[in-house]
Amino acid sequence: MSFLLAPPRSPADFAAYYHLRYQVLRQPWNQPEGSERADDDDAPTTRHLMLHTPDGQLAGVGRLSPGGPAQAQVRFMAVAPAWQGHGVGRQLLEALEAEARRQGFAECVLHAREAAVPFYTRLGYAVVAPSHTLFGSIRHFLMRKAL
Ligand SMILES: CC(C)(COP(=O)(O)OP(=O)(O)OC[C@H]1O[C@@H](n2cnc3c(N)ncnc32)[C@H](O)[C@@H]1OP(=O)(O)O)[C@@H](O)C(=O)NCCC(=O)NCCS
């Protein structure tokens, strides 16, 4: 199936983008709406990406930002439950990595939820160290990949 990858542009795009991020990454843990936003979401160096199905459903979102001098960081990868396991996360992550390469970053890092570590491992990332625990229960691991 050919999915459509594009950055959000209109206010409606951004509303849908943040809503999916909220539904996948915050709502299941009873977090309030708005908790899905990050301070640097509106920074000019932050790139957002959405993936739509051919019939217009929003299937996944993710973002890229600088993580250090030569380092890009992927955050807030979220695939709609109905679309998980269909290659959506792979397409999003590979597109974000391509953007990082285009910007000249040498490596990409991320803090993976424990349940997502096998996905990132499959995509070439290696665990560096355990990192934070979110909402008292979701363990994260710092992972990196040379670009
Ligand atoms: C984690 C997530 C982004 C992965 O996206 P996805 O669209 O479900 O994954 P894909 O279908 O693109 O999988 C890509 C590859 O990783 C593999 N993979 C994905 N999840 C896996 C898992 N839990 N265990 C082992 N392999 C896995 C797939 O089998 C696939 O391999 P293949 O290309 O050889 O077939 C998505 O499932 C999601 O949003 N989960 C809930 C929120 C979350 O955890 N976000 C990440 C926060 S750090």
PDB file of C-alpha atoms and ligand atoms in Angstrom:
ATOM      1  CA  MET A   1       0.000   0.000   0.000  1.00  0.00           C
ATOM      2  CA  SER A   2       1.373   3.429  -0.819  1.00  0.00           C
ATOM      3  CA  PHE A   3       1.204   5.699   2.200  1.00  0.00           C
ATOM      4  CA  LEU A   4       1.556   9.469   1.936  1.00  0.00           C
ATOM      5  CA  LEU A   5       4.288  11.125   4.009  1.00  0.00           C
ATOM      6  CA  ALA A   6       4.157  14.884   4.565  1.00  0.00           C
ATOM      7  CA  PRO A   7       4.722  17.475   7.271  1.00  0.00           C
ATOM      8  CA  PRO A   8       1.624  18.978   8.899  1.00  0.00           C
ATOM      9  CA  ARG A   9       0.913  22.388   7.381  1.00  0.00           C
ATOM     10  CA  SER A  10      -2.560  23.661   8.200  1.00  0.00           C
ATOM     11  CA  PRO A  11      -4.035  24.191  11.694  1.00  0.00           C
ATOM     12  CA  ALA A  12      -6.274  21.156  10.997  1.00  0.00           C
ATOM     13  CA  ASP A  13      -3.194  19.055  10.163  1.00  0.00           C
ATOM     14  CA  PHE A  14      -1.529  20.079  13.430  1.00  0.00           C
ATOM     15  CA  ALA A  15      -4.692  19.382  15.422  1.00  0.00           C
ATOM     16  CA  ALA A  16      -4.876  15.856  13.966  1.00  0.00           C
ATOM     17  CA  TYR A  17      -1.138  15.373  14.461  1.00  0.00           C
ATOM     18  CA  TYR A  18      -1.223  16.240  18.171  1.00  0.00           C
ATOM     19  CA  HIS A  19      -4.457  14.359  18.711  1.00  0.00           C
ATOM     20  CA  LEU A  20      -2.920  11.099  17.458  1.00  0.00           C
ATOM     21  CA  ARG A  21       0.173  11.724  19.592  1.00  0.00           C
ATOM     22  CA  TYR A  22      -2.151  12.224  22.567  1.00  0.00           C
ATOM     23  CA  GLN A  23      -4.304   9.157  21.834  1.00  0.00           C
ATOM     24  CA  VAL A  24      -1.326   6.799  21.509  1.00  0.00           C
ATOM     25  CA  LEU A  25       1.201   8.184  23.988  1.00  0.00           C
ATOM     26  CA  ARG A  26      -0.781   9.954  26.737  1.00  0.00           C
ATOM     27  CA  GLN A  27      -4.480   9.013  26.903  1.00  0.00           C
ATOM     28  CA  PRO A  28      -3.935   5.328  27.855  1.00  0.00           C
ATOM     29  CA  TRP A  29      -2.182   6.591  31.008  1.00  0.00           C
ATOM     30  CA  ASN A  30      -5.003   9.040  31.837  1.00  0.00           C
ATOM     31  CA  GLN A  31      -2.873  12.084  31.129  1.00  0.00           C
ATOM     32  CA  PRO A  32      -4.656  15.381  30.360  1.00  0.00           C
ATOM     33  CA  GLU A  33      -4.936  16.759  26.837  1.00  0.00           C
ATOM     34  CA  GLY A  34      -2.058  19.130  26.256  1.00  0.00           C
ATOM     35  CA  SER A  35       0.376  16.819  28.063  1.00  0.00           C
ATOM     36  CA  GLU A  36       1.419  15.483  24.647  1.00  0.00           C
ATOM     37  CA  ARG A  37       3.026  18.823  23.726  1.00  0.00           C
ATOM     38  CA  ALA A  38       6.727  19.596  24.172  1.00  0.00           C
ATOM     39  CA  ASP A  39       8.323  23.026  24.640  1.00  0.00           C
ATOM     40  CA  ASP A  40      10.327  22.731  21.421  1.00  0.00           C
ATOM     41  CA  ASP A  41       7.449  21.500  19.215  1.00  0.00           C
ATOM     42  CA  ASP A  42       7.201  24.947  17.634  1.00  0.00           C
ATOM     43  CA  ALA A  43      10.964  25.497  17.319  1.00  0.00           C
ATOM     44  CA  PRO A  44      12.053  26.158  13.730  1.00  0.00           C
ATOM     45  CA  THR A  45      14.557  23.289  13.989  1.00  0.00           C
ATOM     46  CA  THR A  46      11.881  20.725  14.888  1.00  0.00           C
ATOM     47  CA  ARG A  47      10.488  18.727  11.949  1.00  0.00           C
ATOM     48  CA  HIS A  48       7.120  16.980  12.193  1.00  0.00           C
ATOM     49  CA  LEU A  49       5.954  14.228   9.883  1.00  0.00           C
ATOM     50  CA  MET A  50       2.558  12.606   9.313  1.00  0.00           C
ATOM     51  CA  LEU A  51       1.721   9.464   7.378  1.00  0.00           C
ATOM     52  CA  HIS A  52      -1.709   9.124   5.774  1.00  0.00           C
ATOM     53  CA  THR A  53      -3.266   6.076   4.137  1.00  0.00           C
ATOM     54  CA  PRO A  54      -4.352   6.431   0.490  1.00  0.00           C
ATOM     55  CA  ASP A  55      -7.945   6.989   1.693  1.00  0.00           C
ATOM     56  CA  GLY A  56      -6.891   9.829   3.962  1.00  0.00           C
ATOM     57  CA  GLN A  57      -6.679   8.215   7.415  1.00  0.00           C
ATOM     58  CA  LEU A  58      -3.910   9.507   9.654  1.00  0.00           C
ATOM     59  CA  ALA A  59      -1.919   6.349  10.467  1.00  0.00           C
ATOM     60  CA  GLY A  60       1.201   7.682  12.191  1.00  0.00           C
ATOM     61  CA  VAL A  61       3.223  10.679  13.354  1.00  0.00           C
ATOM     62  CA  GLY A  62       6.755  11.418  14.527  1.00  0.00           C
ATOM     63  CA  ARG A  63       9.234  14.247  14.906  1.00  0.00           C
ATOM     64  CA  LEU A  64      12.921  15.062  14.571  1.00  0.00           C
ATOM     65  CA  SER A  65      14.946  17.724  16.392  1.00  0.00           C
ATOM     66  CA  PRO A  66      18.590  18.421  17.196  1.00  0.00           C
ATOM     67  CA  GLY A  67      19.779  16.290  20.119  1.00  0.00           C
ATOM     68  CA  GLY A  68      23.367  17.554  20.249  1.00  0.00           C
ATOM     69  CA  PRO A  69      26.048  19.049  17.976  1.00  0.00           C
ATOM     70  CA  ALA A  70      26.181  16.105  15.545  1.00  0.00           C
ATOM     71  CA  GLN A  71      23.159  14.300  16.851  1.00  0.00           C
ATOM     72  CA  ALA A  72      19.521  14.263  15.808  1.00  0.00           C
ATOM     73  CA  GLN A  73      16.789  13.023  18.144  1.00  0.00           C
ATOM     74  CA  VAL A  74      13.565  11.262  17.194  1.00  0.00           C
ATOM     75  CA  ARG A  75      10.641  11.748  19.593  1.00  0.00           C
ATOM     76  CA  PHE A  76       6.904  11.094  19.844  1.00  0.00           C
ATOM     77  CA  MET A  77       6.639   8.246  17.351  1.00  0.00           C
ATOM     78  CA  ALA A  78       2.988   7.175  17.424  1.00  0.00           C
ATOM     79  CA  VAL A  79       1.182   4.785  15.082  1.00  0.00           C
ATOM     80  CA  ALA A  80      -2.615   4.476  15.313  1.00  0.00           C
ATOM     81  CA  PRO A  81      -3.487   1.136  16.960  1.00  0.00           C
ATOM     82  CA  ALA A  82      -5.293  -0.139  13.853  1.00  0.00           C
ATOM     83  CA  TRP A  83      -2.166   0.464  11.785  1.00  0.00           C
ATOM     84  CA  GLN A  84       0.514  -0.873  14.097  1.00  0.00           C
ATOM     85  CA  GLY A  85       2.522  -3.704  12.563  1.00  0.00           C
ATOM     86  CA  HIS A  86       1.895  -2.631   8.948  1.00  0.00           C
ATOM     87  CA  GLY A  87       5.166  -0.844   8.214  1.00  0.00           C
ATOM     88  CA  VAL A  88       3.946   2.645   9.152  1.00  0.00           C
ATOM     89  CA  GLY A  89       6.518   3.151  11.929  1.00  0.00           C
ATOM     90  CA  ARG A  90       9.297   1.972   9.631  1.00  0.00           C
ATOM     91  CA  GLN A  91       8.339   4.439   6.892  1.00  0.00           C
ATOM     92  CA  LEU A  92       8.097   7.315   9.363  1.00  0.00           C
ATOM     93  CA  LEU A  93      11.398   6.531  11.061  1.00  0.00           C
ATOM     94  CA  GLU A  94      13.265   6.046   7.780  1.00  0.00           C
ATOM     95  CA  ALA A  95      11.920   9.384   6.515  1.00  0.00           C
ATOM     96  CA  LEU A  96      12.988  11.149   9.724  1.00  0.00           C
ATOM     97  CA  GLU A  97      16.448   9.573   9.427  1.00  0.00           C
ATOM     98  CA  ALA A  98      16.685  10.715   5.799  1.00  0.00           C
ATOM     99  CA  GLU A  99      15.895  14.249   6.955  1.00  0.00           C
ATOM    100  CA  ALA A 100      18.566  13.975   9.689  1.00  0.00           C
ATOM    101  CA  ARG A 101      21.115  12.851   7.089  1.00  0.00           C
ATOM    102  CA  ARG A 102      20.088  15.687   4.801  1.00  0.00           C
ATOM    103  CA  GLN A 103      20.777  18.109   7.668  1.00  0.00           C
ATOM    104  CA  GLY A 104      24.236  16.585   8.141  1.00  0.00           C
ATOM    105  CA  PHE A 105      23.711  14.750  11.432  1.00  0.00           C
ATOM    106  CA  ALA A 106      26.071  11.809  12.003  1.00  0.00           C
ATOM    107  CA  GLU A 107      23.827   9.879  14.361  1.00  0.00           C
ATOM    108  CA  CYS A 108      20.279   9.611  15.590  1.00  0.00           C
ATOM    109  CA  VAL A 109      19.291   9.001  19.214  1.00  0.00           C
ATOM    110  CA  LEU A 110      15.981   8.362  20.934  1.00  0.00           C
ATOM    111  CA  HIS A 111      14.525   7.301  24.272  1.00  0.00           C
ATOM    112  CA  ALA A 112      12.520   4.167  23.485  1.00  0.00           C
ATOM    113  CA  ARG A 113       9.710   2.814  25.576  1.00  0.00           C
ATOM    114  CA  GLU A 114      10.625  -0.707  26.647  1.00  0.00           C
ATOM    115  CA  ALA A 115       7.847  -2.173  24.455  1.00  0.00           C
ATOM    116  CA  ALA A 116       9.233  -0.341  21.414  1.00  0.00           C
ATOM    117  CA  VAL A 117      12.873  -1.420  21.850  1.00  0.00           C
ATOM    118  CA  PRO A 118      12.471  -4.433  19.472  1.00  0.00           C
ATOM    119  CA  PHE A 119      11.050  -2.131  16.781  1.00  0.00           C
ATOM    120  CA  TYR A 120      14.001   0.256  17.005  1.00  0.00           C
ATOM    121  CA  THR A 121      16.463  -2.662  17.181  1.00  0.00           C
ATOM    122  CA  ARG A 122      14.941  -4.013  13.950  1.00  0.00           C
ATOM    123  CA  LEU A 123      15.535  -0.586  12.393  1.00  0.00           C
ATOM    124  CA  GLY A 124      19.236  -0.616  13.333  1.00  0.00           C
ATOM    125  CA  TYR A 125      19.309   1.104  16.740  1.00  0.00           C
ATOM    126  CA  ALA A 126      21.334  -0.211  19.688  1.00  0.00           C
ATOM    127  CA  VAL A 127      20.580   0.281  23.369  1.00  0.00           C
ATOM    128  CA  VAL A 128      23.099   2.618  25.027  1.00  0.00           C
ATOM    129  CA  ALA A 129      21.687   2.631  28.567  1.00  0.00           C
ATOM    130  CA  PRO A 130      18.448   2.643  30.539  1.00  0.00           C
ATOM    131  CA  SER A 131      16.995   6.156  30.798  1.00  0.00           C
ATOM    132  CA  HIS A 132      13.918   7.594  32.512  1.00  0.00           C
ATOM    133  CA  THR A 133      10.680   5.981  33.674  1.00  0.00           C
ATOM    134  CA  LEU A 134       7.507   7.773  32.505  1.00  0.00           C
ATOM    135  CA  PHE A 135       4.334   7.950  34.627  1.00  0.00           C
ATOM    136  CA  GLY A 136       5.996   5.720  37.218  1.00  0.00           C
ATOM    137  CA  SER A 137       5.791   2.636  35.004  1.00  0.00           C
ATOM    138  CA  ILE A 138       7.014   3.015  31.405  1.00  0.00           C
ATOM    139  CA  ARG A 139      10.711   2.235  31.333  1.00  0.00           C
ATOM    140  CA  HIS A 140      12.761   3.922  28.614  1.00  0.00           C
ATOM    141  CA  PHE A 141      16.091   3.089  27.031  1.00  0.00           C
ATOM    142  CA  LEU A 142      18.480   5.468  25.293  1.00  0.00           C
ATOM    143  CA  MET A 143      19.184   4.046  21.821  1.00  0.00           C
ATOM    144  CA  ARG A 144      21.429   5.256  19.015  1.00  0.00           C
ATOM    145  CA  LYS A 145      22.109   4.604  15.357  1.00  0.00           C
ATOM    146  CA  ALA A 146      24.916   5.889  13.134  1.00  0.00           C
ATOM    147  CA  LEU A 147      23.427   7.512  10.051  1.00  0.00           C
TER     148      LEU A 147
HETATM  149  C1  LIG B   1       6.455   1.311  18.177  1.00  0.00           C
HETATM  150  C2  LIG B   1       5.735   1.741  16.894  1.00  0.00           C
HETATM  151  C3  LIG B   1       6.102   3.203  16.563  1.00  0.00           C
HETATM  152  C4  LIG B   1       6.209   0.845  15.735  1.00  0.00           C
HETATM  153  O1  LIG B   1       5.525   1.191  14.547  1.00  0.00           O
HETATM  154  P1  LIG B   1       4.770   0.056  13.679  1.00  0.00           P
HETATM  155  O2  LIG B   1       4.154   0.693  12.505  1.00  0.00           O
HETATM  156  O3  LIG B   1       3.877  -0.713  14.580  1.00  0.00           O
HETATM  157  O4  LIG B   1       6.003  -0.881  13.257  1.00  0.00           O
HETATM  158  P2  LIG B   1       6.331  -1.452  11.794  1.00  0.00           P
HETATM  159  O5  LIG B   1       5.156  -2.237  11.323  1.00  0.00           O
HETATM  160  O6  LIG B   1       6.799  -0.357  10.908  1.00  0.00           O
HETATM  161  O7  LIG B   1       7.530  -2.434  12.134  1.00  0.00           O
HETATM  162  C5  LIG B   1       8.798  -2.333  11.478  1.00  0.00           C
HETATM  163  C6  LIG B   1       9.592  -3.581  11.780  1.00  0.00           C
HETATM  164  O8  LIG B   1       9.773  -3.707  13.203  1.00  0.00           O
HETATM  165  C7  LIG B   1       9.253  -4.940  13.657  1.00  0.00           C
HETATM  166  N1  LIG B   1       8.601  -4.733  14.958  1.00  0.00           N
HETATM  167  C8  LIG B   1       7.709  -3.778  15.277  1.00  0.00           C
HETATM  168  N2  LIG B   1       7.314  -3.910  16.553  1.00  0.00           N
HETATM  169  C9  LIG B   1       7.989  -4.998  17.026  1.00  0.00           C
HETATM  170  C10 LIG B   1       8.021  -5.674  18.270  1.00  0.00           C
HETATM  171  N3  LIG B   1       7.297  -5.237  19.317  1.00  0.00           N
HETATM  172  N4  LIG B   1       8.820  -6.751  18.399  1.00  0.00           N
HETATM  173  C11 LIG B   1       9.578  -7.195  17.367  1.00  0.00           C
HETATM  174  N5  LIG B   1       9.586  -6.595  16.148  1.00  0.00           N
HETATM  175  C12 LIG B   1       8.801  -5.519  16.001  1.00  0.00           C
HETATM  176  C13 LIG B   1       8.226  -5.342  12.633  1.00  0.00           C
HETATM  177  O9  LIG B   1       8.027  -6.750  12.621  1.00  0.00           O
HETATM  178  C14 LIG B   1       8.856  -4.840  11.354  1.00  0.00           C
HETATM  179  O10 LIG B   1       9.839  -5.745  10.925  1.00  0.00           O
HETATM  180  P3  LIG B   1       9.897  -6.181   9.366  1.00  0.00           P
HETATM  181  O11 LIG B   1      10.107  -4.910   8.607  1.00  0.00           O
HETATM  182  O12 LIG B   1      11.019  -7.138   9.313  1.00  0.00           O
HETATM  183  O13 LIG B   1       8.577  -6.779   9.065  1.00  0.00           O
HETATM  184  C15 LIG B   1       4.191   1.609  17.006  1.00  0.00           C
HETATM  185  O14 LIG B   1       3.850   0.250  17.190  1.00  0.00           O
HETATM  186  C16 LIG B   1       3.577   2.436  18.113  1.00  0.00           C
HETATM  187  O15 LIG B   1       3.200   3.592  17.901  1.00  0.00           O
HETATM  188  N6  LIG B   1       3.438   1.846  19.327  1.00  0.00           N
HETATM  189  C17 LIG B   1       2.795   2.508  20.448  1.00  0.00           C
HETATM  190  C18 LIG B   1       3.480   3.791  20.875  1.00  0.00           C
HETATM  191  C19 LIG B   1       4.966   3.655  21.090  1.00  0.00           C
HETATM  192  O16 LIG B   1       5.442   2.767  21.791  1.00  0.00           O
HETATM  193  N7  LIG B   1       5.701   4.579  20.461  1.00  0.00           N
HETATM  194  C20 LIG B   1       7.142   4.618  20.565  1.00  0.00           C
HETATM  195  C21 LIG B   1       7.507   5.437  21.742  1.00  0.00           C
HETATM  196  S1  LIG B   1       9.264   5.389  22.019  1.00  0.00           S
END
